[in-house]
JSON list of C-alpha atoms in Angstrom, two decimals:
[
{"chain": "A", "resi": 197, "resn": "MET", "atom": "CA", "xyz": [8.31, -11.59, -35.98]},
{"chain": "A", "resi": 198, "resn": "ARG", "atom": "CA", "xyz": [9.81, -8.42, -34.14]},
{"chain": "A", "resi": 199, "resn": "LYS", "atom": "CA", "xyz": [6.91, -8.41, -31.72]},
{"chain": "A", "resi": 200, "resn": "THR", "atom": "CA", "xyz": [7.07, -11.82, -30.92]},
{"chain": "A", "resi": 201, "resn": "LEU", "atom": "CA", "xyz": [10.66, -11.93, -30.31]},
{"chain": "A", "resi": 202, "resn": "ALA", "atom": "CA", "xyz": [10.19, -8.93, -28.01]},
{"chain": "A", "resi": 203, "resn": "LEU", "atom": "CA", "xyz": [7.44, -10.42, -25.94]},
{"chain": "A", "resi": 204, "resn": "LEU", "atom": "CA", "xyz": [9.50, -13.52, -25.52]},
{"chain": "A", "resi": 205, "resn": "LEU", "atom": "CA", "xyz": [12.40, -11.46, -24.34]},
{"chain": "A", "resi": 206, "resn": "LEU", "atom": "CA", "xyz": [10.31, -9.11, -22.11]},
{"chain": "A", "resi": 207, "resn": "PRO", "atom": "CA", "xyz": [10.43, -11.24, -18.90]},
{"chain": "A", "resi": 208, "resn": "PHE", "atom": "CA", "xyz": [14.41, -11.40, -19.10]},
{"chain": "A", "resi": 209, "resn": "LEU", "atom": "CA", "xyz": [14.85, -7.69, -19.72]},
{"chain": "A", "resi": 210, "resn": "ALA", "atom": "CA", "xyz": [12.74, -6.78, -16.69]},
{"chain": "A", "resi": 211, "resn": "THR", "atom": "CA", "xyz": [14.54, -8.97, -14.20]},
{"chain": "A", "resi": 212, "resn": "PRO", "atom": "CA", "xyz": [16.21, -7.36, -11.31]},
{"chain": "A", "resi": 213, "resn": "ALA", "atom": "CA", "xyz": [19.65, -8.45, -12.40]},
{"chain": "A", "resi": 214, "resn": "LEU", "atom": "CA", "xyz": [19.38, -6.15, -15.44]},
{"chain": "A", "resi": 215, "resn": "ALA", "atom": "CA", "xyz": [17.29, -3.52, -14.00]},
{"chain": "A", "resi": 216, "resn": "ASP", "atom": "CA", "xyz": [18.43, -0.44, -12.07]},
{"chain": "A", "resi": 217, "resn": "PRO", "atom": "CA", "xyz": [17.63, -0.38, -8.30]},
{"chain": "A", "resi": 218, "resn": "ILE", "atom": "CA", "xyz": [14.66, 1.42, -7.18]},
{"chain": "A", "resi": 219, "resn": "PRO", "atom": "CA", "xyz": [14.98, 5.03, -6.38]},
{"chain": "A", "resi": 220, "resn": "THR", "atom": "CA", "xyz": [14.36, 6.25, -2.84]},
{"chain": "A", "resi": 221, "resn": "PHE", "atom": "CA", "xyz": [11.04, 7.80, -2.62]},
{"chain": "A", "resi": 222, "resn": "HIS", "atom": "CA", "xyz": [10.53, 10.36, 0.24]},
{"chain": "A", "resi": 223, "resn": "SER", "atom": "CA", "xyz": [6.66, 10.29, 0.36]},
{"chain": "A", "resi": 224, "resn": "PRO", "atom": "CA", "xyz": [3.96, 7.61, -0.05]},
{"chain": "A", "resi": 225, "resn": "GLU", "atom": "CA", "xyz": [2.63, 9.46, -3.25]},
{"chain": "A", "resi": 226, "resn": "ALA", "atom": "CA", "xyz": [6.02, 9.60, -4.91]},
{"chain": "A", "resi": 227, "resn": "LEU", "atom": "CA", "xyz": [6.35, 5.73, -4.29]},
{"chain": "A", "resi": 228, "resn": "LEU", "atom": "CA", "xyz": [3.02, 5.01, -5.94]},
{"chain": "A", "resi": 229, "resn": "ASP", "atom": "CA", "xyz": [3.68, 7.66, -8.73]},
{"chain": "A", "resi": 230, "resn": "GLY", "atom": "CA", "xyz": [6.99, 5.95, -9.39]},
{"chain": "A", "resi": 231, "resn": "VAL", "atom": "CA", "xyz": [5.49, 2.46, -9.77]},
{"chain": "A", "resi": 232, "resn": "TYR", "atom": "CA", "xyz": [2.47, 3.36, -11.75]},
{"chain": "A", "resi": 233, "resn": "GLY", "atom": "CA", "xyz": [4.35, 5.65, -13.98]},
{"chain": "A", "resi": 234, "resn": "GLN", "atom": "CA", "xyz": [6.68, 2.79, -14.60]},
{"chain": "A", "resi": 235, "resn": "ILE", "atom": "CA", "xyz": [3.71, 0.43, -15.29]},
{"chain": "A", "resi": 236, "resn": "GLU", "atom": "CA", "xyz": [2.08, 3.11, -17.67]},
{"chain": "A", "resi": 237, "resn": "ALA", "atom": "CA", "xyz": [5.38, 3.59, -19.54]},
{"chain": "A", "resi": 238, "resn": "SER", "atom": "CA", "xyz": [5.91, -0.12, -19.97]},
{"chain": "A", "resi": 239, "resn": "LEU", "atom": "CA", "xyz": [2.88, -0.52, -22.02]},
{"chain": "A", "resi": 240, "resn": "ASP", "atom": "CA", "xyz": [4.83, 1.13, -24.79]},
{"chain": "A", "resi": 241, "resn": "TRP", "atom": "CA", "xyz": [7.06, -1.78, -24.74]},
{"chain": "A", "resi": 242, "resn": "GLU", "atom": "CA", "xyz": [8.77, -1.00, -28.05]},
{"chain": "A", "resi": 243, "resn": "ASN", "atom": "CA", "xyz": [10.10, 2.41, -26.84]},
{"chain": "A", "resi": 244, "resn": "TYR", "atom": "CA", "xyz": [10.36, 1.52, -22.99]},
{"chain": "A", "resi": 245, "resn": "ASP", "atom": "CA", "xyz": [13.80, 1.39, -21.40]},
{"chain": "A", "resi": 246, "resn": "TRP", "atom": "CA", "xyz": [13.57, -1.97, -19.49]},
{"chain": "A", "resi": 247, "resn": "GLU", "atom": "CA", "xyz": [17.11, -1.78, -18.26]},
{"chain": "A", "resi": 248, "resn": "SER", "atom": "CA", "xyz": [16.51, 1.43, -16.42]},
{"chain": "A", "resi": 249, "resn": "SER", "atom": "CA", "xyz": [13.32, 0.21, -14.77]},
{"chain": "A", "resi": 250, "resn": "PHE", "atom": "CA", "xyz": [13.07, -1.31, -11.18]},
{"chain": "A", "resi": 251, "resn": "SER", "atom": "CA", "xyz": [11.55, -4.36, -10.03]},
{"chain": "A", "resi": 252, "resn": "GLU", "atom": "CA", "xyz": [8.09, -3.81, -8.47]},
{"chain": "A", "resi": 253, "resn": "HIS", "atom": "CA", "xyz": [8.97, -6.12, -5.50]},
{"chain": "A", "resi": 254, "resn": "GLU", "atom": "CA", "xyz": [11.78, -3.70, -4.68]},
{"chain": "A", "resi": 255, "resn": "ALA", "atom": "CA", "xyz": [9.01, -1.37, -3.66]},
{"chain": "A", "resi": 256, "resn": "PHE", "atom": "CA", "xyz": [8.05, -3.87, -0.84]},
{"chain": "A", "resi": 257, "resn": "SER", "atom": "CA", "xyz": [9.01, -3.17, 2.79]},
{"chain": "A", "resi": 258, "resn": "ALA", "atom": "CA", "xyz": [11.73, -5.40, 4.50]},
{"chain": "A", "resi": 259, "resn": "ARG", "atom": "CA", "xyz": [8.77, -7.24, 6.14]},
{"chain": "A", "resi": 260, "resn": "LEU", "atom": "CA", "xyz": [6.89, -7.87, 3.09]},
{"chain": "A", "resi": 261, "resn": "THR", "atom": "CA", "xyz": [10.02, -8.78, 1.04]},
{"chain": "A", "resi": 262, "resn": "SER", "atom": "CA", "xyz": [10.72, -11.36, 3.83]},
{"chain": "A", "resi": 263, "resn": "LEU", "atom": "CA", "xyz": [7.29, -12.86, 3.59]},
{"chain": "A", "resi": 264, "resn": "LEU", "atom": "CA", "xyz": [7.55, -13.00, -0.32]},
{"chain": "A", "resi": 265, "resn": "GLU", "atom": "CA", "xyz": [10.94, -14.67, -0.03]},
{"chain": "A", "resi": 266, "resn": "GLU", "atom": "CA", "xyz": [9.56, -17.33, 2.41]},
{"chain": "A", "resi": 267, "resn": "ALA", "atom": "CA", "xyz": [6.58, -18.05, 0.29]},
{"chain": "A", "resi": 268, "resn": "ASN", "atom": "CA", "xyz": [8.52, -18.31, -2.88]},
{"chain": "A", "resi": 269, "resn": "GLU", "atom": "CA", "xyz": [10.83, -20.82, -1.21]},
{"chain": "A", "resi": 270, "resn": "LYS", "atom": "CA", "xyz": [7.69, -22.99, -0.54]},
{"chain": "A", "resi": 271, "resn": "PHE", "atom": "CA", "xyz": [6.46, -22.75, -4.03]},
{"chain": "A", "resi": 272, "resn": "TYR", "atom": "CA", "xyz": [9.91, -23.46, -5.63]},
{"chain": "A", "resi": 273, "resn": "ALA", "atom": "CA", "xyz": [10.22, -26.55, -3.36]},
{"chain": "A", "resi": 274, "resn": "ALA", "atom": "CA", "xyz": [6.82, -27.65, -4.65]},
{"chain": "A", "resi": 275, "resn": "GLY", "atom": "CA", "xyz": [8.18, -27.50, -8.11]},
{"chain": "A", "resi": 276, "resn": "ASP", "atom": "CA", "xyz": [6.35, -24.34, -9.05]},
{"chain": "A", "resi": 277, "resn": "GLU", "atom": "CA", "xyz": [8.78, -22.15, -11.29]},
{"chain": "A", "resi": 278, "resn": "ILE", "atom": "CA", "xyz": [6.80, -18.99, -10.96]},
{"chain": "A", "resi": 279, "resn": "GLY", "atom": "CA", "xyz": [6.57, -18.46, -7.29]},
{"chain": "A", "resi": 280, "resn": "ALA", "atom": "CA", "xyz": [3.99, -17.04, -4.85]},
{"chain": "A", "resi": 281, "resn": "LEU", "atom": "CA", "xyz": [2.85, -14.17, -7.06]},
{"chain": "A", "resi": 282, "resn": "ASP", "atom": "CA", "xyz": [1.94, -14.57, -10.68]},
{"chain": "A", "resi": 283, "resn": "PHE", "atom": "CA", "xyz": [0.50, -11.20, -10.88]},
{"chain": "A", "resi": 284, "resn": "SER", "atom": "CA", "xyz": [1.41, -7.64, -10.16]},
{"chain": "A", "resi": 285, "resn": "VAL", "atom": "CA", "xyz": [0.12, -6.48, -6.78]},
{"chain": "A", "resi": 286, "resn": "PHE", "atom": "CA", "xyz": [-0.23, -3.06, -8.28]},
{"chain": "A", "resi": 287, "resn": "SER", "atom": "CA", "xyz": [-2.60, -3.77, -11.06]},
{"chain": "A", "resi": 288, "resn": "TYR", "atom": "CA", "xyz": [-4.30, -6.95, -9.51]},
{"chain": "A", "resi": 289, "resn": "SER", "atom": "CA", "xyz": [-3.57, -8.55, -12.98]},
{"chain": "A", "resi": 290, "resn": "GLN", "atom": "CA", "xyz": [-0.94, -10.15, -15.16]},
{"chain": "A", "resi": 291, "resn": "ASP", "atom": "CA", "xyz": [-1.62, -7.45, -17.89]},
{"chain": "A", "resi": 292, "resn": "PRO", "atom": "CA", "xyz": [-2.15, -3.86, -17.05]},
{"chain": "A", "resi": 293, "resn": "GLY", "atom": "CA", "xyz": [-3.27, -2.99, -20.68]},
{"chain": "A", "resi": 294, "resn": "GLY", "atom": "CA", "xyz": [-6.35, -0.82, -20.81]},
{"chain": "A", "resi": 295, "resn": "MET", "atom": "CA", "xyz": [-6.11, 0.20, -17.23]},
{"chain": "A", "resi": 296, "resn": "GLU", "atom": "CA", "xyz": [-6.40, 3.61, -15.49]},
{"chain": "A", "resi": 297, "resn": "PHE", "atom": "CA", "xyz": [-5.23, 4.39, -12.09]},
{"chain": "A", "resi": 298, "resn": "THR", "atom": "CA", "xyz": [-6.45, 7.06, -9.83]},
{"chain": "A", "resi": 299, "resn": "PHE", "atom": "CA", "xyz": [-5.01, 7.44, -6.19]},
{"chain": "A", "resi": 300, "resn": "SER", "atom": "CA", "xyz": [-6.82, 8.92, -3.20]},
{"chain": "A", "resi": 301, "resn": "ASP", "atom": "CA", "xyz": [-4.95, 11.27, -1.04]},
{"chain": "A", "resi": 302, "resn": "ALA", "atom": "CA", "xyz": [-2.60, 9.69, 1.34]},
{"chain": "A", "resi": 303, "resn": "LYS", "atom": "CA", "xyz": [-3.62, 9.38, 5.03]},
{"chain": "A", "resi": 304, "resn": "THR", "atom": "CA", "xyz": [-0.32, 9.49, 6.81]},
{"chain": "A", "resi": 305, "resn": "LYS", "atom": "CA", "xyz": [0.48, 9.31, 10.68]},
{"chain": "A", "resi": 306, "resn": "GLY", "atom": "CA", "xyz": [4.14, 9.30, 11.64]},
{"chain": "A", "resi": 307, "resn": "ASP", "atom": "CA", "xyz": [5.85, 6.56, 9.56]},
{"chain": "A", "resi": 308, "resn": "ARG", "atom": "CA", "xyz": [2.72, 4.95, 8.21]},
{"chain": "A", "resi": 309, "resn": "SER", "atom": "CA", "xyz": [0.49, 5.81, 5.41]},
{"chain": "A", "resi": 310, "resn": "ILE", "atom": "CA", "xyz": [-2.60, 4.40, 3.48]},
{"chain": "A", "resi": 311, "resn": "ILE", "atom": "CA", "xyz": [-3.51, 5.11, 0.03]},
{"chain": "A", "resi": 312, "resn": "THR", "atom": "CA", "xyz": [-6.40, 3.78, -2.12]},
{"chain": "A", "resi": 313, "resn": "VAL", "atom": "CA", "xyz": [-5.82, 3.18, -5.78]},
{"chain": "A", "resi": 314, "resn": "ASP", "atom": "CA", "xyz": [-8.88, 2.83, -8.00]},
{"chain": "A", "resi": 315, "resn": "ILE", "atom": "CA", "xyz": [-8.36, 0.95, -11.07]},
{"chain": "A", "resi": 316, "resn": "ALA", "atom": "CA", "xyz": [-10.59, 1.29, -14.25]},
{"chain": "A", "resi": 317, "resn": "LEU", "atom": "CA", "xyz": [-10.49, -1.19, -16.98]},
{"chain": "A", "resi": 318, "resn": "GLU", "atom": "CA", "xyz": [-11.37, 0.15, -20.42]},
{"chain": "A", "resi": 319, "resn": "GLY", "atom": "CA", "xyz": [-12.94, 3.23, -18.77]},
{"chain": "A", "resi": 320, "resn": "LYS", "atom": "CA", "xyz": [-15.07, 1.44, -16.29]},
{"chain": "A", "resi": 321, "resn": "ALA", "atom": "CA", "xyz": [-14.61, 1.08, -12.50]},
{"chain": "A", "resi": 322, "resn": "TRP", "atom": "CA", "xyz": [-13.02, -2.45, -11.79]},
{"chain": "A", "resi": 323, "resn": "HIS", "atom": "CA", "xyz": [-11.15, -2.69, -8.53]},
{"chain": "A", "resi": 324, "resn": "SER", "atom": "CA", "xyz": [-9.91, -0.56, -5.61]},
{"chain": "A", "resi": 325, "resn": "LEU", "atom": "CA", "xyz": [-6.61, -1.46, -3.76]},
{"chain": "A", "resi": 326, "resn": "THR", "atom": "CA", "xyz": [-5.59, -0.23, -0.44]},
{"chain": "A", "resi": 327, "resn": "PHE", "atom": "CA", "xyz": [-1.94, 0.14, 0.03]},
{"chain": "A", "resi": 328, "resn": "PHE", "atom": "CA", "xyz": [-0.40, 0.37, 3.54]},
{"chain": "A", "resi": 329, "resn": "LEU", "atom": "CA", "xyz": [3.22, 2.15, 3.22]},
{"chain": "A", "resi": 330, "resn": "VAL", "atom": "CA", "xyz": [5.84, 2.46, 5.82]},
{"chain": "A", "resi": 331, "resn": "ASP", "atom": "CA", "xyz": [8.79, 4.78, 5.90]},
{"chain": "A", "resi": 332, "resn": "GLU", "atom": "CA", "xyz": [11.78, 2.73, 6.17]},
{"chain": "A", "resi": 333, "resn": "GLY", "atom": "CA", "xyz": [14.21, 5.67, 6.89]},
{"chain": "A", "resi": 334, "resn": "ALA", "atom": "CA", "xyz": [17.12, 5.73, 4.34]},
{"chain": "A", "resi": 335, "resn": "ALA", "atom": "CA", "xyz": [15.37, 3.28, 2.05]},
{"chain": "A", "resi": 336, "resn": "GLY", "atom": "CA", "xyz": [12.27, 5.73, 1.82]},
{"chain": "A", "resi": 337, "resn": "TRP", "atom": "CA", "xyz": [8.73, 4.74, 1.66]},
{"chain": "A", "resi": 338, "resn": "LYS", "atom": "CA", "xyz": [7.83, 1.20, 0.91]},
{"chain": "A", "resi": 339, "resn": "VAL", "atom": "CA", "xyz": [4.66, -0.94, 0.61]},
{"chain": "A", "resi": 340, "resn": "ASP", "atom": "CA", "xyz": [4.13, -3.04, 3.69]},
{"chain": "A", "resi": 341, "resn": "ASP", "atom": "CA", "xyz": [0.77, -4.58, 2.78]},
{"chain": "A", "resi": 342, "resn": "VAL", "atom": "CA", "xyz": [-2.03, -4.61, 0.28]},
{"chain": "A", "resi": 343, "resn": "LEU", "atom": "CA", "xyz": [-5.73, -5.24, 0.73]},
{"chain": "A", "resi": 344, "resn": "PHE", "atom": "CA", "xyz": [-7.22, -6.59, -2.41]},
{"chain": "A", "resi": 345, "resn": "PRO", "atom": "CA", "xyz": [-10.88, -7.24, -3.15]},
{"chain": "A", "resi": 346, "resn": "PRO", "atom": "CA", "xyz": [-12.26, -10.78, -3.25]},
{"chain": "A", "resi": 347, "resn": "PHE", "atom": "CA", "xyz": [-11.07, -12.81, -6.23]},
{"chain": "A", "resi": 348, "resn": "GLU", "atom": "CA", "xyz": [-14.66, -13.44, -7.55]},
{"chain": "A", "resi": 349, "resn": "GLU", "atom": "CA", "xyz": [-17.20, -10.45, -7.68]},
{"chain": "A", "resi": 350, "resn": "ASP", "atom": "CA", "xyz": [-19.79, -10.85, -4.93]},
{"chain": "A", "resi": 351, "resn": "ALA", "atom": "CA", "xyz": [-17.83, -13.83, -3.39]},
{"chain": "A", "resi": 352, "resn": "GLY", "atom": "CA", "xyz": [-15.46, -14.12, -0.45]},
{"chain": "A", "resi": 353, "resn": "GLU", "atom": "CA", "xyz": [-13.99, -11.30, 1.71]},
{"chain": "A", "resi": 354, "resn": "PRO", "atom": "CA", "xyz": [-11.10, -8.89, 0.82]},
{"chain": "A", "resi": 355, "resn": "TRP", "atom": "CA", "xyz": [-7.70, -10.27, 1.48]},
{"chain": "A", "resi": 356, "resn": "LYS", "atom": "CA", "xyz": [-4.37, -8.87, 2.48]},
{"chain": "A", "resi": 357, "resn": "LEU", "atom": "CA", "xyz": [-1.13, -9.85, 0.67]},
{"chain": "A", "resi": 358, "resn": "SER", "atom": "CA", "xyz": [0.76, -10.41, 3.88]},
{"chain": "A", "resi": 359, "resn": "GLU", "atom": "CA", "xyz": [-1.71, -12.92, 5.20]},
{"chain": "A", "resi": 360, "resn": "TYR", "atom": "CA", "xyz": [-1.53, -14.86, 1.72]},
{"chain": "A", "resi": 361, "resn": "LEU", "atom": "CA", "xyz": [2.27, -14.79, 1.74]},
{"chain": "A", "resi": 362, "resn": "ALA", "atom": "CA", "xyz": [2.23, -16.10, 5.36]},
{"chain": "A", "resi": 363, "resn": "ASP", "atom": "CA", "xyz": [0.17, -18.97, 4.42]},
{"chain": "A", "resi": 364, "resn": "PRO", "atom": "CA", "xyz": [0.25, -19.45, 0.53]},
{"chain": "A", "resi": 365, "resn": "ASP", "atom": "CA", "xyz": [-1.87, -21.82, -1.45]},
{"chain": "A", "resi": 366, "resn": "LEU", "atom": "CA", "xyz": [0.80, -24.15, -2.81]},
{"chain": "A", "resi": 367, "resn": "PRO", "atom": "CA", "xyz": [0.37, -25.68, -6.27]}
]
């Protein structure tokens, strides 16, 4: 019963209204360490401090946040209550349980950086995500885009989050 109640309350506890603001990250690696550290810690949901966490979407750049807000407006107008993203862009899933995350070294030039995150599921290679990050000055480093593998193995092309948000598939 306690687990069921906790699972029902989980979405409400992780909402931005109750969560702390995202810390300022002064390097691309620190941003992804912070996000993935939070994801891994949240898997121990009984002991995780949801109120001190930040929303993953706060890790988005101003540009990506604007695209997400515009896409969400379209979904909400069409009657969808979830919005444009029904998965975590950091795990490419709705449930990161059983996943391990390994980062490549950041390739940084000026205020831009690229980092690849390899995801293993239950010890087996699963997906690689490429994060395009931008230094937004006082706000620190933020995710400006993500390159995802095709939805289905061996089908389709990789796709960018920004392109999807600019022209989302409405429900």
